[in-house]
CSV table of C-alpha atoms in Angstrom, one decimal:
chain,number,residue,atom,x,y,z
A,1,UNK,CA,-10.8,62.2,-28.9
A,2,UNK,CA,-8.3,62.1,-31.7
A,3,UNK,CA,-5.9,60.2,-29.5
A,4,UNK,CA,-8.5,57.7,-28.7
A,5,UNK,CA,-9.0,57.1,-32.4
A,6,UNK,CA,-5.3,56.9,-32.9
A,7,UNK,CA,-4.9,54.3,-30.2
A,8,UNK,CA,-7.7,52.1,-31.5
A,9,UNK,CA,-6.6,52.3,-35.1
A,10,UNK,CA,-4.5,49.3,-35.9
A,11,UNK,CA,-2.4,48.7,-38.9
A,12,UNK,CA,-4.4,46.6,-41.4
A,13,UNK,CA,-2.6,43.4,-42.3
A,14,UNK,CA,-3.6,41.1,-45.2
A,15,UNK,CA,-3.0,38.2,-42.9
A,16,UNK,CA,-5.9,39.2,-40.8
A,17,UNK,CA,-8.4,38.4,-43.5
A,18,UNK,CA,-10.1,35.2,-42.7
A,19,UNK,CA,-9.8,33.5,-46.1
A,20,UNK,CA,-6.1,34.1,-46.8
A,21,UNK,CA,-4.0,31.1,-45.8
A,22,UNK,CA,-0.9,32.0,-43.9
A,23,UNK,CA,2.4,31.7,-45.9
A,24,UNK,CA,0.6,30.4,-49.0
A,25,UNK,CA,-0.7,32.0,-52.1
A,26,UNK,CA,-4.5,32.4,-52.1
A,27,UNK,CA,-6.3,29.7,-54.0
A,28,UNK,CA,-7.2,31.8,-57.1
A,29,UNK,CA,-3.6,32.8,-57.5
A,30,UNK,CA,-2.4,29.3,-56.9
A,31,UNK,CA,-4.7,28.2,-59.7
A,32,UNK,CA,-3.1,30.8,-62.0
A,33,UNK,CA,0.4,29.7,-61.0
A,34,UNK,CA,0.0,26.0,-61.4
A,35,UNK,CA,-2.5,25.4,-64.1
A,36,UNK,CA,-3.0,26.5,-67.7
A,37,UNK,CA,-6.6,27.5,-68.3
A,38,UNK,CA,-7.8,26.3,-71.7
A,39,UNK,CA,-10.5,28.7,-72.7
A,40,UNK,CA,-12.6,28.6,-75.8
A,41,UNK,CA,-10.5,31.1,-77.7
A,42,UNK,CA,-7.0,30.5,-76.3
A,43,UNK,CA,-5.2,29.1,-73.3
A,44,UNK,CA,-4.2,31.6,-70.7
A,45,UNK,CA,-1.6,31.6,-67.9
A,46,UNK,CA,0.7,29.5,-69.9
A,47,UNK,CA,4.0,31.0,-68.7
A,48,UNK,CA,5.4,29.7,-65.5
A,49,UNK,CA,6.0,32.2,-62.7
A,50,UNK,CA,9.6,31.6,-61.9
A,51,UNK,CA,10.7,35.0,-60.6
A,52,UNK,CA,11.7,34.7,-57.0
A,53,UNK,CA,10.1,38.0,-56.1
A,54,UNK,CA,6.8,37.4,-57.8
A,55,UNK,CA,4.8,37.3,-54.7
A,56,UNK,CA,7.1,39.5,-52.6
A,57,UNK,CA,4.4,42.1,-51.9
A,58,UNK,CA,2.5,39.3,-50.0
A,59,UNK,CA,5.6,38.2,-48.2
A,60,UNK,CA,5.7,34.8,-49.9
A,61,UNK,CA,9.0,33.5,-51.1
A,62,UNK,CA,8.7,32.1,-54.6
A,63,UNK,CA,12.3,31.0,-54.9
A,64,UNK,CA,12.6,27.3,-55.1
A,65,UNK,CA,15.1,25.9,-52.8
A,66,UNK,CA,16.7,22.6,-53.5
A,67,UNK,CA,15.1,20.9,-50.5
A,68,UNK,CA,11.7,21.9,-51.5
A,69,UNK,CA,12.3,20.6,-55.0
A,70,UNK,CA,13.7,17.4,-53.6
A,71,UNK,CA,10.7,16.8,-51.5
A,72,UNK,CA,8.1,17.5,-54.1
A,73,UNK,CA,9.7,15.9,-57.2
A,74,UNK,CA,8.4,12.5,-58.2
A,75,UNK,CA,8.9,10.3,-61.2
A,76,UNK,CA,6.3,7.7,-62.2
A,77,UNK,CA,7.0,5.2,-64.9
A,78,UNK,CA,3.9,4.4,-66.8
A,79,UNK,CA,5.2,2.1,-69.5
A,80,UNK,CA,8.6,0.6,-70.2
A,81,UNK,CA,9.3,-1.7,-73.2
A,82,UNK,CA,12.4,-2.5,-75.2
A,83,UNK,CA,11.3,0.1,-77.7
A,84,UNK,CA,9.5,2.8,-75.9
A,85,UNK,CA,8.9,4.3,-72.6
A,86,UNK,CA,6.5,6.7,-71.0
A,87,UNK,CA,6.9,8.4,-67.6
A,88,UNK,CA,5.6,11.3,-65.6
A,89,UNK,CA,7.8,13.9,-64.0
A,90,UNK,CA,5.9,15.8,-61.3
A,91,UNK,CA,7.2,18.9,-59.8
A,92,UNK,CA,9.6,20.3,-62.4
A,93,UNK,CA,9.3,23.2,-64.8
A,94,UNK,CA,9.0,23.2,-68.5
A,95,UNK,CA,12.5,24.5,-69.0
A,96,UNK,CA,14.1,21.5,-67.3
A,97,UNK,CA,11.7,19.0,-69.1
A,98,UNK,CA,12.6,20.6,-72.4
A,99,UNK,CA,16.3,20.3,-71.7
A,100,UNK,CA,15.8,16.6,-71.1
A,101,UNK,CA,14.0,16.3,-74.4
A,102,UNK,CA,16.8,18.2,-76.2
A,103,UNK,CA,19.5,16.0,-74.7
A,104,UNK,CA,17.6,12.8,-75.5
A,105,UNK,CA,17.4,13.8,-79.2
A,106,UNK,CA,20.7,15.4,-79.8
A,107,UNK,CA,23.3,14.6,-77.2
A,108,UNK,CA,23.2,10.9,-76.4
A,109,UNK,CA,25.8,8.9,-78.3
A,110,UNK,CA,25.1,5.9,-80.4
A,111,UNK,CA,26.9,3.9,-83.0
A,112,UNK,CA,26.0,4.4,-86.7
A,113,UNK,CA,27.7,3.6,-90.0
A,114,UNK,CA,29.9,6.5,-91.1
A,115,UNK,CA,32.3,5.2,-93.8
A,116,UNK,CA,31.2,2.8,-96.5
A,117,UNK,CA,34.0,1.3,-98.6
A,118,UNK,CA,32.4,0.1,-101.8
A,119,UNK,CA,34.4,-2.5,-103.7
A,120,UNK,CA,31.7,-3.3,-106.3
A,121,UNK,CA,28.3,-1.9,-106.9
A,122,UNK,CA,26.6,-2.8,-110.2
A,123,UNK,CA,23.1,-2.3,-108.9
A,124,UNK,CA,20.8,0.5,-109.8
A,125,UNK,CA,21.0,2.1,-106.4
A,126,UNK,CA,23.7,4.7,-106.6
A,127,UNK,CA,26.7,4.5,-104.3
A,128,UNK,CA,25.9,7.5,-102.2
A,129,UNK,CA,22.2,6.5,-101.8
A,130,UNK,CA,23.3,3.1,-100.6
A,131,UNK,CA,25.8,4.7,-98.2
A,132,UNK,CA,23.1,7.1,-96.9
A,133,UNK,CA,20.7,4.2,-96.3
A,134,UNK,CA,23.3,2.2,-94.5
A,135,UNK,CA,24.1,5.2,-92.3
A,136,UNK,CA,20.5,5.4,-91.0
A,137,UNK,CA,20.4,1.8,-89.9
A,138,UNK,CA,20.1,1.3,-86.2
A,139,UNK,CA,22.7,-1.0,-84.7
A,140,UNK,CA,22.0,-3.1,-81.6
A,141,UNK,CA,25.1,-2.3,-79.5
A,142,UNK,CA,25.8,-0.4,-76.3
A,143,UNK,CA,27.8,2.7,-77.3
A,144,UNK,CA,29.3,3.0,-73.8
A,145,UNK,CA,31.6,0.2,-74.8
A,146,UNK,CA,33.2,2.3,-77.5
A,147,UNK,CA,35.2,5.5,-77.7
A,148,UNK,CA,34.9,8.4,-80.1
A,149,UNK,CA,37.0,8.3,-83.2
A,150,UNK,CA,38.6,11.6,-83.9
A,151,UNK,CA,40.5,12.6,-87.1
A,152,UNK,CA,43.9,11.8,-85.7
A,153,UNK,CA,43.0,8.4,-84.4
A,154,UNK,CA,43.4,5.2,-86.2
A,155,UNK,CA,40.3,3.0,-86.5
A,156,UNK,CA,40.8,0.2,-84.1
A,157,UNK,CA,38.7,-2.3,-82.1
A,158,UNK,CA,37.8,0.3,-79.5
A,159,UNK,CA,36.2,2.8,-81.7
A,160,UNK,CA,35.0,1.1,-84.9
A,161,UNK,CA,32.6,-1.7,-85.8
A,162,UNK,CA,33.1,-3.2,-89.2
A,163,UNK,CA,30.3,-4.8,-91.3
A,164,UNK,CA,30.4,-6.5,-94.6
A,165,UNK,CA,27.8,-6.8,-97.3
A,166,UNK,CA,28.3,-9.1,-100.3
A,167,UNK,CA,25.3,-10.0,-102.3
A,168,UNK,CA,25.0,-11.1,-105.9
A,169,UNK,CA,22.0,-11.9,-108.1
A,170,UNK,CA,23.1,-14.5,-110.6
A,171,UNK,CA,21.9,-14.4,-114.2
A,172,UNK,CA,18.8,-16.4,-114.8
A,173,UNK,CA,17.6,-16.0,-111.2
A,174,UNK,CA,14.7,-13.8,-110.2
A,175,UNK,CA,15.3,-10.4,-108.6
A,176,UNK,CA,16.4,-10.4,-105.0
A,177,UNK,CA,15.7,-8.0,-102.2
A,178,UNK,CA,18.7,-7.2,-100.1
A,179,UNK,CA,17.6,-7.0,-96.4
A,180,UNK,CA,19.7,-6.1,-93.4
A,181,UNK,CA,20.3,-9.7,-92.4
A,182,UNK,CA,22.8,-9.8,-95.3
A,183,UNK,CA,25.0,-7.4,-93.3
A,184,UNK,CA,27.7,-9.5,-91.6
A,185,UNK,CA,29.7,-8.4,-88.6
A,186,UNK,CA,33.5,-8.7,-88.9
A,187,UNK,CA,34.9,-8.9,-85.4
A,188,UNK,CA,38.5,-9.0,-86.7
A,189,UNK,CA,38.4,-5.7,-88.6
A,190,UNK,CA,38.4,-4.7,-92.1
A,191,UNK,CA,39.3,-7.3,-94.8
A,192,UNK,CA,39.8,-4.8,-97.7
A,193,UNK,CA,43.5,-4.4,-98.4
A,194,UNK,CA,45.0,-1.0,-98.8
A,195,UNK,CA,47.1,-0.4,-101.9
A,196,UNK,CA,50.7,0.3,-100.7
A,197,UNK,CA,52.8,2.7,-102.7
A,198,UNK,CA,56.1,0.8,-102.6
A,199,UNK,CA,56.1,-2.3,-104.8
A,200,UNK,CA,58.9,-3.8,-102.7
A,201,UNK,CA,56.7,-4.3,-99.5
A,202,UNK,CA,57.8,-7.3,-97.5
A,203,UNK,CA,55.5,-10.2,-98.1
A,204,UNK,CA,56.0,-11.5,-94.6
A,205,UNK,CA,54.0,-8.8,-92.9
A,206,UNK,CA,50.2,-8.8,-92.9
A,207,UNK,CA,48.7,-6.7,-95.7
A,208,UNK,CA,47.5,-3.4,-94.5
A,209,UNK,CA,43.8,-3.0,-94.2
A,210,UNK,CA,41.6,0.0,-93.5
A,211,UNK,CA,41.4,-0.7,-89.8
A,212,UNK,CA,44.0,-1.6,-87.2
A,213,UNK,CA,42.4,-4.1,-84.9
A,214,UNK,CA,44.7,-5.2,-82.1
A,215,UNK,CA,42.5,-8.0,-81.0
A,216,UNK,CA,39.3,-9.5,-82.2
A,217,UNK,CA,36.2,-7.8,-80.9
A,218,UNK,CA,34.7,-11.2,-80.2
A,219,UNK,CA,37.0,-11.5,-77.2
A,220,UNK,CA,35.4,-8.6,-75.5
A,221,UNK,CA,33.2,-10.2,-72.8
A,222,UNK,CA,30.0,-8.3,-73.8
A,223,UNK,CA,30.2,-9.6,-77.4
A,224,UNK,CA,31.0,-13.2,-76.6
A,225,UNK,CA,27.5,-14.5,-76.9
A,226,UNK,CA,25.9,-11.4,-78.4
A,227,UNK,CA,27.2,-10.6,-81.9
A,228,UNK,CA,26.7,-7.1,-83.0
A,229,UNK,CA,23.9,-7.0,-85.5
A,230,UNK,CA,21.5,-4.4,-86.8
A,231,UNK,CA,18.4,-4.1,-84.7
A,232,UNK,CA,15.8,-4.9,-87.4
A,233,UNK,CA,17.0,-7.5,-89.8
A,234,UNK,CA,14.2,-7.0,-92.2
A,235,UNK,CA,14.9,-3.5,-93.4
A,236,UNK,CA,15.3,-3.4,-97.1
A,237,UNK,CA,18.5,-1.8,-98.3
A,238,UNK,CA,18.5,-2.5,-102.0
A,239,UNK,CA,17.0,-4.6,-104.8
A,240,UNK,CA,19.1,-6.5,-107.3
A,241,UNK,CA,18.3,-7.6,-110.8
A,242,UNK,CA,20.0,-10.5,-112.5
A,243,UNK,CA,23.7,-10.0,-113.0
A,244,UNK,CA,24.0,-7.2,-110.4
A,245,UNK,CA,26.3,-7.3,-107.4
A,246,UNK,CA,27.0,-5.3,-104.3
A,247,UNK,CA,30.2,-5.8,-102.3
A,248,UNK,CA,31.0,-3.3,-99.6
A,249,UNK,CA,32.4,-2.8,-96.2
A,250,UNK,CA,30.8,-0.4,-93.7
A,251,UNK,CA,32.5,1.1,-90.7
A,252,UNK,CA,30.4,2.3,-87.8
A,253,UNK,CA,31.6,4.9,-85.3
A,254,UNK,CA,30.3,6.7,-82.2
A,255,UNK,CA,28.6,10.0,-82.6
A,256,UNK,CA,25.8,12.3,-81.3
A,257,UNK,CA,22.6,13.4,-82.8
A,258,UNK,CA,23.8,17.0,-83.1
A,259,UNK,CA,26.2,16.1,-85.8
A,260,UNK,CA,23.8,14.0,-87.8
A,261,UNK,CA,20.4,12.6,-87.1
A,262,UNK,CA,21.5,9.1,-87.7
A,263,UNK,CA,23.2,9.1,-84.4
A,264,UNK,CA,20.1,10.1,-82.5
A,265,UNK,CA,19.1,7.2,-80.2
A,266,UNK,CA,15.4,8.0,-80.2
A,267,UNK,CA,12.9,8.0,-83.0
A,268,UNK,CA,11.4,10.9,-81.2
A,269,UNK,CA,10.9,12.2,-77.6
A,270,UNK,CA,8.1,14.5,-76.7
A,271,UNK,CA,6.4,15.8,-73.6
A,272,UNK,CA,3.2,17.4,-72.7
A,273,UNK,CA,1.4,18.5,-69.6
A,274,UNK,CA,-1.0,16.2,-67.8
A,275,UNK,CA,-4.5,17.5,-68.4
A,276,UNK,CA,-6.8,18.0,-65.5
A,277,UNK,CA,-10.5,18.1,-66.2
A,278,UNK,CA,-12.9,19.5,-63.7
A,279,UNK,CA,-16.6,19.2,-64.2
A,280,UNK,CA,-18.7,21.5,-62.0
A,281,UNK,CA,-22.3,20.6,-62.3
A,282,UNK,CA,-25.1,21.8,-60.2
A,283,UNK,CA,-27.3,19.0,-61.0
A,284,UNK,CA,-27.8,16.1,-58.7
A,285,UNK,CA,-25.8,13.5,-60.6
A,286,UNK,CA,-22.1,14.0,-60.4
A,287,UNK,CA,-19.8,13.2,-63.2
A,288,UNK,CA,-16.1,12.5,-63.0
A,289,UNK,CA,-13.5,12.1,-65.6
A,290,UNK,CA,-12.7,8.4,-66.3
A,291,UNK,CA,-9.2,8.6,-67.9
A,292,UNK,CA,-7.7,12.1,-67.8
A,293,UNK,CA,-4.4,10.8,-69.3
A,294,UNK,CA,-6.1,10.0,-72.6
A,295,UNK,CA,-7.3,13.6,-73.0
A,296,UNK,CA,-5.7,15.2,-76.0
A,297,UNK,CA,-6.9,18.7,-75.2
A,298,UNK,CA,-9.1,18.8,-78.3
A,299,UNK,CA,-11.5,21.1,-76.5
A,300,UNK,CA,-14.6,19.3,-77.8
A,301,UNK,CA,-15.9,19.4,-74.3
A,302,UNK,CA,-15.9,23.2,-74.1
A,303,UNK,CA,-17.3,23.7,-77.6
A,304,UNK,CA,-20.9,23.9,-76.6
A,305,UNK,CA,-22.5,27.1,-75.5
A,306,UNK,CA,-22.9,26.7,-71.9
A,307,UNK,CA,-20.4,23.9,-71.3
A,308,UNK,CA,-17.6,26.2,-70.5
A,309,UNK,CA,-19.0,26.9,-67.2
A,310,UNK,CA,-19.2,23.3,-66.3
A,311,UNK,CA,-16.0,21.9,-67.7
A,312,UNK,CA,-12.6,23.4,-66.8
A,313,UNK,CA,-9.8,22.1,-68.9
A,314,UNK,CA,-6.6,22.8,-67.0
A,315,UNK,CA,-3.3,21.1,-67.8
A,316,UNK,CA,-1.1,20.9,-64.8
A,317,UNK,CA,2.0,23.1,-65.3
A,318,UNK,CA,4.5,20.9,-63.6
A,319,UNK,CA,3.3,17.4,-64.4
A,320,UNK,CA,5.0,16.3,-67.6
A,321,UNK,CA,4.4,13.1,-69.5
A,322,UNK,CA,7.6,12.2,-71.3
A,323,UNK,CA,7.5,9.7,-74.0
A,324,UNK,CA,10.6,8.2,-75.4
A,325,UNK,CA,10.4,6.0,-78.4
A,326,UNK,CA,13.0,3.6,-79.8
A,327,UNK,CA,16.3,2.2,-78.7
A,328,UNK,CA,17.6,1.4,-75.4
A,329,UNK,CA,16.0,3.4,-72.7
A,330,UNK,CA,18.5,2.3,-70.1
A,331,UNK,CA,21.2,4.3,-71.7
A,332,UNK,CA,19.2,7.4,-71.1
A,333,UNK,CA,19.4,6.9,-67.4
A,334,UNK,CA,23.1,6.9,-67.1
A,335,UNK,CA,23.6,9.7,-69.5
A,336,UNK,CA,21.2,12.0,-67.8
A,337,UNK,CA,23.8,13.7,-65.6
B,1,UNK,CA,33.4,35.0,-71.9
B,2,UNK,CA,32.2,37.6,-69.4
B,3,UNK,CA,31.4,41.1,-70.7
B,4,UNK,CA,30.9,43.4,-67.8
B,5,UNK,CA,32.3,46.6,-66.3
B,6,UNK,CA,35.3,46.7,-64.0
B,7,UNK,CA,33.7,49.0,-61.5
B,8,UNK,CA,30.3,47.3,-61.2
B,9,UNK,CA,30.4,43.5,-61.2
B,10,UNK,CA,26.8,43.0,-60.2
B,11,UNK,CA,25.7,43.0,-63.9
B,12,UNK,CA,27.3,41.1,-66.7
B,13,UNK,CA,26.7,39.2,-69.9
B,14,UNK,CA,28.2,35.8,-70.2
B,15,UNK,CA,28.9,34.5,-73.7
B,16,UNK,CA,29.0,30.7,-74.0
B,17,UNK,CA,30.1,28.9,-77.2
B,18,UNK,CA,28.9,25.5,-78.4
B,19,UNK,CA,25.7,25.9,-76.4
B,20,UNK,CA,22.0,26.3,-77.3
B,21,UNK,CA,18.6,26.5,-75.8
B,22,UNK,CA,19.0,23.2,-74.0
B,23,UNK,CA,21.4,24.5,-71.3
B,24,UNK,CA,20.5,28.2,-71.6
B,25,UNK,CA,16.8,27.9,-70.8
B,26,UNK,CA,17.6,25.6,-67.8
B,27,UNK,CA,20.2,28.0,-66.4
B,28,UNK,CA,17.9,31.0,-66.9
B,29,UNK,CA,15.2,29.1,-64.9
B,30,UNK,CA,17.5,28.4,-62.0
B,31,UNK,CA,18.8,32.0,-62.1
B,32,UNK,CA,15.3,33.3,-61.8
B,33,UNK,CA,14.7,31.3,-58.7
B,34,UNK,CA,17.6,33.0,-56.9
B,35,UNK,CA,16.4,35.9,-54.8
B,36,UNK,CA,19.6,37.9,-55.4
B,37,UNK,CA,18.8,38.2,-59.1
B,38,UNK,CA,16.9,41.3,-60.4
B,39,UNK,CA,17.1,40.4,-64.1
B,40,UNK,CA,18.2,37.5,-66.1
B,41,UNK,CA,17.7,36.4,-69.7
B,42,UNK,CA,19.4,34.7,-72.5
B,43,UNK,CA,19.6,35.3,-76.3
B,44,UNK,CA,21.1,33.5,-79.2
B,45,UNK,CA,22.7,36.1,-81.5
B,46,UNK,CA,22.4,34.0,-84.6
B,47,UNK,CA,20.9,30.5,-85.1
B,48,UNK,CA,23.7,29.4,-87.3
B,49,UNK,CA,26.4,30.0,-84.7
B,50,UNK,CA,26.3,28.0,-81.5
B,51,UNK,CA,26.6,30.9,-79.2
B,52,UNK,CA,24.5,32.0,-76.2
B,53,UNK,CA,24.5,35.2,-74.3
B,54,UNK,CA,23.2,35.1,-70.7
B,55,UNK,CA,22.6,38.4,-69.0
B,56,UNK,CA,22.6,38.5,-65.2
B,57,UNK,CA,21.8,41.5,-63.1
B,58,UNK,CA,21.9,41.1,-59.3
B,59,UNK,CA,21.2,43.1,-56.1
B,60,UNK,CA,24.8,43.6,-55.4
B,61,UNK,CA,26.5,40.2,-55.4
B,62,UNK,CA,29.0,39.7,-58.2
B,63,UNK,CA,27.2,38.3,-61.2
B,64,UNK,CA,29.7,35.5,-61.8
B,65,UNK,CA,29.2,34.1,-58.3
B,66,UNK,CA,25.4,34.1,-58.8
B,67,UNK,CA,25.8,32.3,-62.1
B,68,UNK,CA,28.1,29.7,-60.6
B,69,UNK,CA,25.6,29.1,-57.8
B,70,UNK,CA,22.8,28.7,-60.3
B,71,UNK,CA,24.8,26.2,-62.3
B,72,UNK,CA,25.6,24.3,-59.1
B,73,UNK,CA,22.0,24.2,-58.2
B,74,UNK,CA,21.1,23.0,-61.7
B,75,UNK,CA,23.7,20.2,-61.3
B,76,UNK,CA,22.2,19.1,-58.0
B,77,UNK,CA,18.7,19.2,-59.4
B,78,UNK,CA,19.7,17.0,-62.3
B,79,UNK,CA,21.5,14.6,-60.0
B,80,UNK,CA,18.4,14.4,-57.9
B,81,UNK,CA,16.2,13.8,-61.0
B,82,UNK,CA,18.6,11.0,-62.0
B,83,UNK,CA,18.4,9.3,-58.6
B,84,UNK,CA,14.6,9.6,-58.6
B,85,UNK,CA,14.3,8.3,-62.1
B,86,UNK,CA,16.5,5.3,-61.4
B,87,UNK,CA,14.4,4.5,-58.3
B,88,UNK,CA,11.2,4.9,-60.3
B,89,UNK,CA,12.4,2.5,-63.0
B,90,UNK,CA,13.6,-0.1,-60.5
B,91,UNK,CA,10.2,0.2,-58.8
B,92,UNK,CA,8.4,-0.2,-62.0
B,93,UNK,CA,10.5,-3.2,-63.0
B,94,UNK,CA,10.0,-4.9,-59.7
B,95,UNK,CA,6.2,-4.4,-59.8
B,96,UNK,CA,6.0,-5.7,-63.4
B,97,UNK,CA,7.9,-8.9,-62.9
B,98,UNK,CA,7.1,-10.5,-66.2
B,99,UNK,CA,8.2,-7.6,-68.4
B,100,UNK,CA,11.2,-7.0,-66.1
B,101,UNK,CA,12.5,-10.5,-66.7
B,102,UNK,CA,12.7,-9.9,-70.4
B,103,UNK,CA,14.3,-6.5,-70.1
B,104,UNK,CA,16.7,-7.4,-67.3
B,105,UNK,CA,18.2,-10.4,-69.1
B,106,UNK,CA,19.2,-8.1,-72.0
B,107,UNK,CA,20.5,-5.2,-70.0
B,108,UNK,CA,22.1,-6.9,-67.0
B,109,UNK,CA,25.5,-6.0,-68.3
B,110,UNK,CA,24.5,-2.3,-68.6
B,111,UNK,CA,23.1,-2.2,-65.1
B,112,UNK,CA,26.2,-3.8,-63.6
B,113,UNK,CA,28.5,-1.2,-65.2
B,114,UNK,CA,26.3,1.5,-63.8
B,115,UNK,CA,26.3,0.3,-60.3
B,116,UNK,CA,30.1,0.0,-60.2
B,117,UNK,CA,30.5,3.7,-60.9
């Protein structure tokens, strides 16, 4: 009799259960893995389950192979203007999305004014304040056309852009506001002459300036019809009273946001998870969410007593809305690798 | 750069200079996905110094090979993201013809230099 029982006794396997799908995580675990549950007190299941052996006891391989990633990953652009961009990345993890955000803010090169040579400043704005303001000005130029300027290099037409500002408020005239449209681009390089030590310098050679431009930047094809100008010509730099004058030259070089925020190409870049709202209602009329994207997760909908049972607020863990503000978005694309 | 033991090369700590959370978190994520890895993590010894320590412990394979594979996977992943992103932007521009005209005329030089790569 014991043998009979031994023969009939089979090994119990989890796959024999009728409601467990083969090769996939059961639905309640899938919910835990892919959605954050925003409860009344706090969100739960926020961490992403990356460990390859997480579901090993069930025989499911959680390791993400590149082919699976390639098949599932999608990008959908929602909005694309000159100044800002919003797009969805579906199928990646928070770690990767955050690395994109970090690179956008800190490691994309731009051009910004670094050296300001002040010949005359009798305004009430101090030299250093003026130079700081000029540094923060966004310049409308493609930084891929320029090279980095290191300490040993000489400033030449391949790594420097030179601007000039010369404004004067004459006596008897009203106060003037100096806006960025007064900043003029000098395609031929610096015009300020360096003082040479030896008095017997030959007068036949050109006087030495602060930059060594081999050729005029106007001859570079990209700049033939597009002069380099600041992006917003109505930014106020300074205000002059009667009798005050500002005469300076500003040199712009290439840099990245890590060194100084003036070289950051974006005003800001942020990401969030796409919220998913589920309304389970047992009444006859069904309700659906009209615009889930607009949801800001303020949790008003689960504030009421009984509402929690009916509204499930669940951001999707691998659907990221990335918003990039300011400056040329196209540059982002080529620098991504 | 690698601090490990000579006898057992399945566990090591890699110290990277001039790096921060940006690359470290992404590498840690891909390392975790690898089934050969039993433990991986990263730490930043001091926020003022740009140094990252990545710890990898594997089931027998040399840790540096696993790290190399993870970096390779990460590179391929980013490449794929870039292609998909390019295609999505093209698709968006094509479907929004009016906006695309204004953007394309400004950036046509940028796109040409990209395609010639």
